CSV table of C-alpha atoms in Angstrom, one decimal:
chain,number,residue,atom,x,y,z
A,1,MET,CA,2.2,9.5,1.3
A,2,ARG,CA,3.5,11.8,4.0
A,3,GLY,CA,5.5,8.9,5.4
A,4,LEU,CA,7.1,8.3,2.0
A,5,GLY,CA,7.9,12.0,1.9
A,6,TRP,CA,9.8,11.8,5.2
A,7,LEU,CA,11.5,8.6,4.1
A,8,ALA,CA,12.6,10.5,0.9
A,9,TYR,CA,14.1,13.3,3.0
A,10,LEU,CA,15.8,10.8,5.2
A,11,THR,CA,17.3,8.6,2.5
A,12,VAL,CA,18.4,11.5,0.3
A,13,GLY,CA,20.0,13.2,3.3
A,14,THR,CA,21.9,10.0,4.1
A,15,ALA,CA,22.9,9.7,0.5
A,16,LEU,CA,24.3,13.2,0.5
A,17,LEU,CA,26.3,12.7,3.7
A,18,LEU,CA,27.7,9.4,2.3
A,19,ALA,CA,28.5,10.9,-1.0
A,20,PHE,CA,30.3,13.9,0.3
A,21,LEU,CA,31.8,12.8,3.7
A,22,TYR,CA,32.0,9.0,3.8
A,23,ALA,CA,33.1,8.0,0.3
A,24,PRO,CA,36.8,8.7,-0.4
A,25,PRO,CA,38.1,10.6,-3.5
A,26,GLU,CA,39.0,8.4,-6.4
A,27,ALA,CA,42.6,7.8,-7.5
A,28,VAL,CA,42.3,9.3,-11.0
A,29,MET,CA,39.2,11.5,-10.9
A,30,GLY,CA,39.8,12.8,-7.4
A,31,GLU,CA,36.7,14.6,-6.0
A,32,MET,CA,35.0,14.5,-9.4
A,33,VAL,CA,33.9,10.9,-8.6
A,34,ARG,CA,31.3,12.4,-6.3
A,35,PHE,CA,29.2,13.3,-9.3
A,36,LEU,CA,28.8,9.6,-9.9
A,37,TYR,CA,26.4,9.1,-7.0
A,38,PHE,CA,23.9,11.6,-8.3
A,39,HIS,CA,24.5,10.9,-12.0
A,40,VAL,CA,23.9,7.2,-11.7
A,41,GLY,CA,21.0,7.7,-9.3
A,42,SER,CA,19.2,10.1,-11.5
A,43,ALA,CA,19.9,8.1,-14.7
A,44,TRP,CA,18.4,5.1,-13.0
A,45,VAL,CA,15.3,7.0,-12.0
A,46,ALA,CA,15.0,8.5,-15.5
A,47,PHE,CA,15.0,5.1,-17.2
A,48,LEU,CA,12.7,3.7,-14.5
A,49,ALA,CA,10.3,6.6,-15.1
A,50,PHE,CA,10.2,6.1,-18.8
A,51,GLY,CA,9.9,2.4,-18.4
A,52,ILE,CA,6.8,3.0,-16.2
A,53,THR,CA,5.5,5.5,-18.8
A,54,ALA,CA,5.8,2.8,-21.5
A,55,LEU,CA,4.2,0.2,-19.4
A,56,ALA,CA,1.3,2.4,-18.4
A,57,SER,CA,0.8,3.4,-22.0
A,58,ILE,CA,0.4,-0.2,-23.0
A,59,LEU,CA,-2.0,-0.7,-20.2
A,60,PHE,CA,-4.0,2.4,-21.3
A,61,LEU,CA,-4.2,1.3,-24.9
A,62,TRP,CA,-5.3,-2.1,-23.8
A,63,GLN,CA,-7.9,-1.3,-21.1
A,64,ARG,CA,-8.6,2.5,-21.7
A,65,ARG,CA,-8.6,3.3,-18.0
A,66,PHE,CA,-7.6,6.9,-17.3
A,67,LEU,CA,-5.7,6.0,-14.2
A,68,TYR,CA,-3.0,4.4,-16.5
A,69,ASP,CA,-2.9,7.6,-18.6
A,70,GLN,CA,-2.3,9.6,-15.4
A,71,TRP,CA,0.5,7.2,-14.4
A,72,ALA,CA,2.1,7.6,-17.8
A,73,ALA,CA,2.0,11.4,-17.7
A,74,ALA,CA,3.2,11.7,-14.1
A,75,SER,CA,6.1,9.4,-14.7
A,76,ALA,CA,7.1,11.1,-17.9
A,77,GLU,CA,7.3,14.5,-16.2
A,78,ILE,CA,9.7,13.0,-13.5
A,79,GLY,CA,11.6,11.2,-16.3
A,80,VAL,CA,12.2,14.4,-18.2
A,81,LEU,CA,13.4,16.1,-15.0
A,82,PHE,CA,15.8,13.4,-14.0
A,83,THR,CA,17.1,13.0,-17.6
A,84,ALA,CA,18.0,16.6,-17.5
A,85,ILE,CA,19.8,16.1,-14.1
A,86,THR,CA,21.6,13.1,-15.6
A,87,LEU,CA,22.7,15.1,-18.6
A,88,ILE,CA,23.8,18.2,-16.6
A,89,THR,CA,25.8,16.2,-14.0
A,90,GLY,CA,27.3,14.2,-16.8
A,91,MET,CA,28.4,17.3,-18.6
A,92,PHE,CA,30.2,18.7,-15.5
A,93,TRP,CA,31.9,15.4,-15.0
A,94,ALA,CA,32.9,15.2,-18.7
A,95,ARG,CA,34.3,18.7,-18.6
A,96,ALA,CA,36.6,17.7,-15.7
A,97,VAL,CA,37.6,14.2,-16.8
A,98,TRP,CA,37.3,14.3,-20.6
A,99,ASN,CA,38.1,18.0,-20.9
A,100,VAL,CA,35.1,18.5,-23.1
A,101,TRP,CA,31.5,19.3,-22.2
A,102,TRP,CA,30.0,17.0,-24.7
A,103,ARG,CA,30.8,14.0,-26.9
A,104,TRP,CA,28.6,12.4,-29.5
A,105,GLU,CA,28.9,9.2,-27.8
A,106,PRO,CA,26.2,6.4,-27.7
A,107,ARG,CA,24.9,6.8,-24.1
A,108,LEU,CA,25.0,10.6,-24.3
A,109,THR,CA,23.3,10.8,-27.7
A,110,THR,CA,20.7,8.2,-26.7
A,111,THR,CA,19.9,10.0,-23.4
A,112,LEU,CA,19.7,13.3,-25.1
A,113,ILE,CA,17.3,12.0,-27.8
A,114,LEU,CA,15.2,10.3,-25.2
A,115,TRP,CA,14.9,13.7,-23.4
A,116,PHE,CA,13.8,15.4,-26.6
A,117,ILE,CA,11.2,12.6,-27.3
A,118,PHE,CA,9.6,12.9,-23.9
A,119,VAL,CA,9.7,16.7,-24.0
A,120,ALA,CA,7.7,16.4,-27.2
A,121,TYR,CA,5.5,13.8,-25.4
A,122,LEU,CA,4.7,16.4,-22.7
A,123,LEU,CA,4.1,19.1,-25.4
A,124,ILE,CA,1.6,17.0,-27.3
A,125,ARG,CA,-0.2,16.2,-24.1
A,126,SER,CA,-0.7,19.8,-23.4
A,127,ALA,CA,-1.9,20.5,-26.9
A,128,ILE,CA,-4.8,18.1,-26.8
A,129,GLU,CA,-8.0,19.0,-24.9
A,130,ASP,CA,-10.0,15.8,-25.3
A,131,ARG,CA,-9.1,13.4,-22.6
A,132,GLN,CA,-9.7,10.2,-24.6
A,133,ARG,CA,-7.7,11.4,-27.6
A,134,ARG,CA,-4.9,12.8,-25.5
A,135,GLY,CA,-4.5,9.4,-23.8
A,136,VAL,CA,-4.3,7.5,-27.1
A,137,VAL,CA,-2.0,9.9,-28.9
A,138,ALA,CA,0.4,10.2,-25.9
A,139,ALA,CA,0.5,6.5,-25.4
A,140,VAL,CA,1.4,5.9,-29.1
A,141,VAL,CA,4.0,8.7,-29.0
A,142,GLY,CA,5.5,7.2,-25.8
A,143,LEU,CA,5.7,3.7,-27.3
A,144,VAL,CA,7.1,4.8,-30.6
A,145,GLY,CA,9.7,6.9,-28.8
A,146,PHE,CA,10.6,4.0,-26.6
A,147,ALA,CA,11.0,1.7,-29.7
A,148,ASN,CA,13.4,4.3,-31.2
A,149,VAL,CA,15.9,4.1,-28.3
A,150,PRO,CA,17.7,0.9,-29.4
A,151,LEU,CA,18.1,2.3,-32.9
A,152,VAL,CA,19.6,5.5,-31.6
A,153,TYR,CA,21.9,3.5,-29.4
A,154,LEU,CA,23.0,1.3,-32.2
A,155,ALA,CA,23.6,4.3,-34.6
A,156,SER,CA,25.6,6.2,-32.1
A,157,ARG,CA,27.7,3.2,-31.0
A,158,LEU,CA,28.9,3.0,-34.6
A,159,TRP,CA,30.3,6.5,-34.1
A,160,GLY,CA,32.5,5.2,-31.3
A,161,GLY,CA,32.0,5.0,-27.5
A,162,PHE,CA,33.8,6.6,-24.6
A,163,HIS,CA,31.3,6.4,-21.7
A,164,PRO,CA,32.7,4.4,-18.8
A,165,ALA,CA,30.8,1.1,-18.8
A,166,GLY,CA,31.8,0.1,-15.3
A,167,ALA,CA,34.2,1.4,-12.7
A,168,HIS,CA,36.5,-0.1,-10.1
A,169,LEU,CA,34.9,1.1,-6.9
A,170,GLU,CA,36.2,0.8,-3.5
A,171,GLY,CA,33.9,-0.6,-0.7
A,172,ARG,CA,32.8,2.7,0.7
A,173,MET,CA,32.1,4.0,-2.8
A,174,VAL,CA,29.8,1.0,-3.5
A,175,VAL,CA,27.9,1.7,-0.2
A,176,ALA,CA,27.5,5.4,-1.1
A,177,LEU,CA,26.4,4.5,-4.6
A,178,LEU,CA,23.9,1.9,-3.5
A,179,VAL,CA,22.4,4.2,-0.9
A,180,SER,CA,22.1,7.0,-3.4
A,181,VAL,CA,20.3,4.8,-5.9
A,182,LEU,CA,17.9,3.7,-3.2
A,183,ALA,CA,17.4,7.3,-2.1
A,184,PHE,CA,16.6,8.4,-5.7
A,185,THR,CA,14.2,5.5,-6.0
A,186,VAL,CA,12.3,6.5,-2.9
A,187,LEU,CA,12.3,10.1,-4.1
A,188,TYR,CA,10.9,8.9,-7.4
A,189,GLY,CA,8.1,7.1,-5.6
A,190,TYR,CA,7.3,10.3,-3.6
A,191,LEU,CA,7.3,12.6,-6.6
A,192,PHE,CA,5.2,10.1,-8.5
A,193,LEU,CA,2.5,10.2,-5.9
A,194,LEU,CA,2.7,14.0,-5.7
A,195,ALA,CA,2.4,14.3,-9.5
A,196,LEU,CA,-0.6,12.0,-9.5
A,197,ARG,CA,-2.2,14.0,-6.8
A,198,VAL,CA,-1.7,17.2,-8.7
A,199,ARG,CA,-3.4,15.6,-11.7
A,200,ARG,CA,-6.3,14.5,-9.6
A,201,LEU,CA,-6.8,17.9,-8.1
A,202,GLU,CA,-6.5,19.5,-11.5
A,203,GLU,CA,-9.2,17.3,-12.7
A,204,ARG,CA,-11.5,18.0,-9.8
A,205,THR,CA,-11.1,21.8,-10.1
A,206,HIS,CA,-11.8,21.5,-13.8
A,207,HIS,CA,-14.9,19.4,-13.0
A,208,LEU,CA,-16.1,21.8,-10.4
A,209,TYR,CA,-15.6,24.8,-12.7
A,210,TRP,CA,-16.8,23.4,-16.0
A,211,GLY,CA,-19.0,20.5,-14.9
A,212,GLY,CA,-19.3,17.3,-16.9
A,213,ASP,CA,-16.5,14.9,-17.0
A,214,SER,CA,-14.5,15.9,-20.1
A,215,PHE,CA,-11.1,17.2,-19.2
B,1,MET,CA,-11.7,-7.5,-49.7
B,2,SER,CA,-8.1,-8.6,-49.4
B,3,PRO,CA,-5.6,-6.1,-47.7
B,4,TRP,CA,-3.6,-6.1,-50.9
B,5,ARG,CA,-6.7,-5.0,-52.9
B,6,ALA,CA,-7.4,-2.3,-50.4
B,7,PHE,CA,-3.8,-1.1,-50.7
B,8,VAL,CA,-4.1,-0.9,-54.5
B,9,LEU,CA,-7.4,1.0,-54.2
B,10,PHE,CA,-6.0,3.5,-51.6
B,11,LEU,CA,-2.9,3.9,-53.9
B,12,GLN,CA,-5.2,4.7,-56.8
B,13,ARG,CA,-6.9,7.3,-54.6
B,14,GLU,CA,-3.6,9.0,-53.8
B,15,ALA,CA,-2.6,8.9,-57.4
B,16,ALA,CA,-5.9,10.5,-58.5
B,17,ILE,CA,-5.6,13.3,-55.9
B,18,GLN,CA,-2.0,14.0,-56.9
B,19,ALA,CA,-2.8,13.8,-60.6
B,20,ARG,CA,-5.5,16.5,-60.1
B,21,ARG,CA,-3.3,18.7,-58.0
B,22,PRO,CA,0.3,17.5,-57.4
B,23,GLU,CA,0.6,19.3,-54.1
B,24,LEU,CA,3.1,17.0,-52.5
B,25,LEU,CA,5.5,17.0,-55.4
B,26,ALA,CA,5.2,20.8,-55.8
B,27,HIS,CA,6.0,21.3,-52.1
B,28,PHE,CA,8.9,18.9,-52.1
B,29,LEU,CA,10.4,20.4,-55.3
B,30,LEU,CA,10.0,24.0,-54.3
B,31,TYR,CA,11.1,23.5,-50.8
B,32,GLY,CA,14.0,21.4,-51.9
B,33,PHE,CA,15.2,23.9,-54.5
B,34,LEU,CA,14.8,26.9,-52.1
B,35,LEU,CA,16.7,25.2,-49.3
B,36,ALA,CA,19.4,24.0,-51.6
B,37,LEU,CA,19.7,27.6,-52.8
B,38,ILE,CA,19.9,29.0,-49.3
B,39,PHE,CA,22.3,26.4,-48.1
B,40,SER,CA,24.6,27.0,-51.2
B,41,LEU,CA,24.6,30.7,-50.4
B,42,ALA,CA,25.0,30.1,-46.7
B,43,VAL,CA,28.2,28.0,-47.0
B,44,ASP,CA,29.8,30.1,-49.7
B,45,PRO,CA,31.4,27.5,-52.0
B,46,VAL,CA,34.1,29.9,-53.3
B,47,GLU,CA,35.6,30.8,-50.0
B,48,LYS,CA,35.4,27.4,-48.3
B,49,ASP,CA,35.1,23.8,-49.3
B,50,PRO,CA,31.4,22.9,-48.6
B,51,ARG,CA,31.8,19.3,-49.6
B,52,PRO,CA,32.2,17.8,-46.2
B,53,VAL,CA,28.8,19.0,-45.1
B,54,ALA,CA,27.0,18.5,-48.4
B,55,ALA,CA,25.3,15.3,-47.5
B,56,GLY,CA,24.1,16.8,-44.2
B,57,LEU,CA,22.7,19.9,-46.0
B,58,LEU,CA,21.0,17.7,-48.6
B,59,TRP,CA,19.2,15.7,-46.0
B,60,LEU,CA,18.2,18.8,-44.0
B,61,SER,CA,16.5,20.1,-47.2
B,62,TYR,CA,14.6,16.8,-47.7
B,63,ILE,CA,13.6,16.6,-44.0
B,64,PHE,CA,12.2,20.1,-44.0
B,65,ALA,CA,10.5,19.5,-47.4
B,66,ALA,CA,8.8,16.4,-46.1
B,67,LEU,CA,7.6,18.1,-42.9
B,68,GLN,CA,6.2,21.0,-44.9
B,69,GLY,CA,4.6,18.9,-47.6
B,70,PHE,CA,2.8,16.5,-45.4
B,71,ASP,CA,1.8,19.1,-42.8
B,72,ARG,CA,-0.2,20.8,-45.6
B,73,THR,CA,-1.7,17.8,-47.4
B,74,MET,CA,-2.7,16.0,-44.3
B,75,ALA,CA,-4.3,19.2,-42.8
B,76,ARG,CA,-6.3,19.5,-46.0
B,77,GLU,CA,-7.5,15.8,-45.8
B,78,ARG,CA,-8.5,16.2,-42.2
B,79,ALA,CA,-10.3,19.5,-42.8
B,80,GLY,CA,-12.3,18.1,-45.7
B,81,GLY,CA,-13.4,15.2,-43.6
B,82,ALA,CA,-11.7,12.7,-46.0
B,83,LEU,CA,-9.7,11.1,-43.2
B,84,GLU,CA,-12.9,10.6,-41.2
B,85,GLY,CA,-14.5,8.9,-44.2
B,86,LEU,CA,-11.5,6.7,-44.7
B,87,ARG,CA,-11.4,5.7,-41.1
B,88,ILE,CA,-14.9,4.3,-41.0
B,89,LEU,CA,-14.4,2.2,-44.2
B,90,PRO,CA,-14.4,-1.5,-43.3
B,91,LEU,CA,-10.9,-1.8,-44.7
B,92,PRO,CA,-7.6,-2.3,-42.9
B,93,PRO,CA,-6.2,1.1,-41.9
B,94,ALA,CA,-2.7,-0.3,-42.4
B,95,ALA,CA,-3.5,-0.5,-46.1
B,96,LEU,CA,-4.3,3.2,-46.1
B,97,TYR,CA,-1.0,3.9,-44.3
B,98,TYR,CA,1.1,2.0,-46.7
B,99,ALA,CA,-0.6,3.6,-49.7
B,100,LYS,CA,0.1,7.0,-48.3
B,101,VAL,CA,3.7,6.1,-47.6
B,102,ALA,CA,4.1,4.7,-51.1
B,103,ALA,CA,2.7,7.8,-52.8
B,104,GLY,CA,4.6,10.2,-50.6
B,105,TRP,CA,7.8,8.2,-51.1
B,106,LEU,CA,7.4,8.3,-54.9
B,107,ALA,CA,6.8,12.1,-54.8
B,108,LEU,CA,9.9,12.7,-52.6
B,109,LEU,CA,12.1,10.5,-54.8
B,110,LEU,CA,11.0,12.4,-57.9
B,111,ALA,CA,11.8,15.7,-56.2
B,112,GLN,CA,15.2,14.4,-55.0
B,113,LEU,CA,16.1,13.3,-58.5
B,114,ALA,CA,15.6,16.9,-59.6
B,115,VAL,CA,17.1,18.7,-56.6
B,116,THR,CA,20.2,16.6,-55.8
B,117,PRO,CA,22.0,17.2,-59.2
B,118,LEU,CA,21.3,20.9,-59.1
B,119,PHE,CA,22.5,21.2,-55.5
B,120,LEU,CA,25.7,19.3,-56.4
B,121,VAL,CA,26.3,21.8,-59.3
B,122,TRP,CA,25.6,24.8,-57.1
B,123,ILE,CA,28.1,23.8,-54.5
B,124,ARG,CA,30.6,22.8,-57.3
B,125,TRP,CA,30.9,19.2,-56.5
B,126,GLY,CA,30.5,17.6,-59.9
B,127,MET,CA,29.7,13.9,-60.3
B,128,PRO,CA,29.2,11.7,-57.2
B,129,GLN,CA,31.7,8.9,-57.0
B,130,ALA,CA,29.1,6.2,-56.6
B,131,PRO,CA,25.9,7.3,-58.3
B,132,GLY,CA,24.1,4.0,-57.7
B,133,LEU,CA,24.8,4.1,-54.0
B,134,LEU,CA,23.7,7.7,-53.9
B,135,ILE,CA,20.3,6.8,-55.4
B,136,LEU,CA,20.0,3.9,-53.0
B,137,SER,CA,20.8,6.0,-50.0
B,138,LEU,CA,18.3,8.7,-51.0
B,139,ALA,CA,15.6,6.0,-51.6
B,140,LEU,CA,16.1,4.2,-48.3
B,141,GLY,CA,16.5,7.4,-46.2
B,142,SER,CA,13.3,8.8,-47.8
B,143,LEU,CA,11.4,5.7,-47.1
B,144,GLY,CA,12.0,5.9,-43.4
B,145,LEU,CA,11.5,9.7,-43.4
B,146,VAL,CA,8.1,9.4,-45.2
B,147,ALA,CA,7.0,6.5,-43.0
B,148,LEU,CA,7.5,8.6,-39.9
B,149,VAL,CA,6.1,11.9,-41.2
B,150,VAL,CA,2.9,10.3,-42.7
B,151,PHE,CA,2.2,8.7,-39.3
B,152,ILE,CA,2.9,11.7,-37.1
B,153,SER,CA,1.2,14.3,-39.5
B,154,THR,CA,-1.9,12.1,-39.5
B,155,PHE,CA,-2.6,12.6,-35.9
B,156,THR,CA,-1.1,16.1,-35.5
B,157,SER,CA,-3.5,17.2,-38.3
B,158,GLY,CA,-6.4,16.2,-36.0
B,159,LEU,CA,-5.4,18.6,-33.2
B,160,ARG,CA,-6.5,22.2,-33.2
B,161,SER,CA,-3.0,23.4,-32.0
B,162,GLY,CA,-1.2,20.5,-33.6
B,163,ALA,CA,0.4,21.9,-36.7
B,164,GLY,CA,3.3,23.5,-35.0
B,165,LEU,CA,4.1,20.3,-33.1
B,166,LEU,CA,5.0,18.1,-36.2
B,167,PRO,CA,8.8,19.0,-36.1
B,168,PHE,CA,9.1,18.5,-32.4
B,169,LEU,CA,7.7,15.0,-32.7
B,170,VAL,CA,9.4,14.0,-35.9
B,171,LEU,CA,12.9,15.3,-35.4
B,172,PRO,CA,14.0,13.4,-32.3
B,173,LEU,CA,12.6,10.2,-33.7
B,174,LEU,CA,14.5,10.8,-36.9
B,175,ALA,CA,17.9,11.0,-35.2
B,176,PRO,CA,19.1,7.5,-36.1
B,177,LEU,CA,17.9,7.8,-39.7
B,178,VAL,CA,19.7,11.1,-40.1
B,179,MET,CA,23.0,9.6,-38.8
B,180,ALA,CA,22.8,6.7,-41.1
B,181,ALA,CA,21.5,8.5,-44.2
B,182,VAL,CA,24.0,11.3,-44.0
B,183,ARG,CA,26.9,8.9,-43.6
B,184,LEU,CA,25.7,6.7,-46.5
B,185,THR,CA,25.0,9.7,-48.8
B,186,GLY,CA,28.4,11.1,-47.9
B,187,ALA,CA,30.1,7.9,-48.7
B,188,ALA,CA,28.4,7.8,-52.1
B,189,LEU,CA,29.4,11.4,-52.8
B,190,THR,CA,33.1,10.9,-51.9
B,191,GLY,CA,33.5,7.3,-52.9
B,192,ASP,CA,34.9,6.4,-49.5
B,193,LEU,CA,32.9,3.2,-49.0
B,194,GLY,CA,34.7,1.8,-46.0
B,195,GLU,CA,31.8,2.0,-43.5
B,196,ALA,CA,29.0,2.1,-46.1
B,197,GLY,CA,27.8,-1.4,-45.4
B,198,VAL,CA,27.2,-0.8,-41.7
B,199,TRP,CA,25.2,2.4,-42.4
B,200,LEU,CA,23.2,0.6,-45.1
B,201,LYS,CA,22.2,-2.1,-42.7
B,202,LEU,CA,21.2,0.5,-40.0
B,203,LEU,CA,19.1,2.4,-42.5
B,204,LEU,CA,17.4,-0.8,-43.6
B,205,SER,CA,16.6,-1.8,-40.1
B,206,TYR,CA,15.2,1.7,-39.3
B,207,ASP,CA,12.9,1.4,-42.4
B,208,ILE,CA,11.7,-2.0,-41.4
B,209,VAL,CA,11.2,-1.3,-37.7
B,210,PHE,CA,9.2,1.9,-38.4
B,211,LEU,CA,7.2,0.6,-41.4
B,212,VAL,CA,6.1,-2.4,-39.3
B,213,LEU,CA,5.5,-0.6,-36.0
B,214,LEU,CA,3.7,2.4,-37.5
B,215,GLY,CA,1.6,0.3,-39.9
B,216,TRP,CA,0.4,-1.6,-36.8
B,217,ALA,CA,-0.2,1.6,-34.8
B,218,PHE,CA,-1.9,3.5,-37.6
B,219,PRO,CA,-5.5,2.9,-36.4
B,220,TRP,CA,-4.7,4.9,-33.2
B,221,ALA,CA,-3.2,7.8,-35.3
B,222,LEU,CA,-6.5,8.0,-37.3
B,223,GLU,CA,-8.7,8.0,-34.2
B,224,GLU,CA,-10.8,11.1,-33.6
C-alpha cells in the first residue's frame, strides 16, 4: 500500500508537470484548456468509484459479506469527493468559456444529481447503527440511485445540450490527458485502500471499546 | 394465495385504515392548501404575472405534501409493529408495496382535484387550456412520486434518526420526474402542446422503471 502511495505521488506529479508545462495552450480556450486534464481525470474517477459502489452493493445483497459493504462505502466517499472536484473545475471552465457559471445541461445536471444522491447515501449510512441493516439499506439506495441516472440524463438532454462531447486535441495534449487519467486512477486506488483501512480501524476500535461484533 | 389476491387483501386493509381515519388524505389536503396559499402570497399575483411558475409551484406543493403525509403514516405503522407483522406474512411483499402505492396515489389524486382548481383561482389563472392533459399529468406525476415516497419512507421509518432523512433521499431521485411533470402540467395550463408528447413519454418511463424496480426491491426496504 505504501508503494501505491508513492506511485500516486509520482504519477500525479508527472501529470501536473505535463498539464502545466508540457501541454500547449489551446487555440480558442487558451490556458483554460488546462482545466480539462483535471476535470476529465476526476470525472473518470467519480464514475469509476460509483460504478464500484454499485457493483459492491450487488455483491453485498447477494452474498451478505461485510467486505463488500465496506468497498461500497469507501468507494462512495471517494466518488462524492471527485464529483465535487469535477463540478467545481467544470464551473470555472464554464465561467471562462461559456461566460456563465452553470447551465442546466444534461451532463452537468446528471452529475449534480448523482452527487446529491451519493451525499444522501453517505448520510443514511451514518444514520444507521445496525451493521446488517445499514449494509442492506445503503446497497438498495445506491442501486436505485444508479438506476436513476439514465433517466436524469434523458430528461436533461431534452432541455438541450452544450457540453463538449469531444475535442480536437493536439498530440501533446493527448499525452497530458492520458497521463492525468492514469494518475487519477492510481490516486483512486490509493485512496480506496486508505478508506478501507480507516473503516477496518474504526471497526477494531469499536470492537475493543464495546466488545461484541455489532458495529 | 395468488399475488393478485394478496394485492386485493392489502388494498382492503389500506382502505379500512383510511376509512377509519383518513390521515393521508387529510395531510395531503391540508398541506396542499397551505402551500398553495403561501405560494400565492409569495409570488404576489397582482404585481407580477405568476403564471410561468405556476406548474412548478403546484408540483412543489404536492411533493412536500407527499413527503409529509407518508412520513407520518409510515412512522405510525412502524411504531405499532404493523409493518413487522406484514413482513412475516407468507405473502409477496411486492403486493403490499403496490397496494400502498395504489392507496396513496388515490388519496393524492383526490387532494389534487381539490387543491389545483383553488390554486389556479388564487393566482388568477382561470381555466387551464387542456383540462384532460392537466389531469393526466397530475395522475402520472403523482404515480411516480407516490411510488418513490412509499418505498423510501418504508425504510426510513425503521431508523431511529431516519425521519429527517426522507427529503434528502427522495428529492434527488425525483429530479427527472419533476422536470417532466412540471413541463407537462405547464403545457396543459398554457395550451402550448409542442413538446408535451416527449415529456409524457418520459413521465411514463419514469413511472414504469420505478414501479418495477421498487416493487422488486421492496423486501429489502421492509427488512428490520
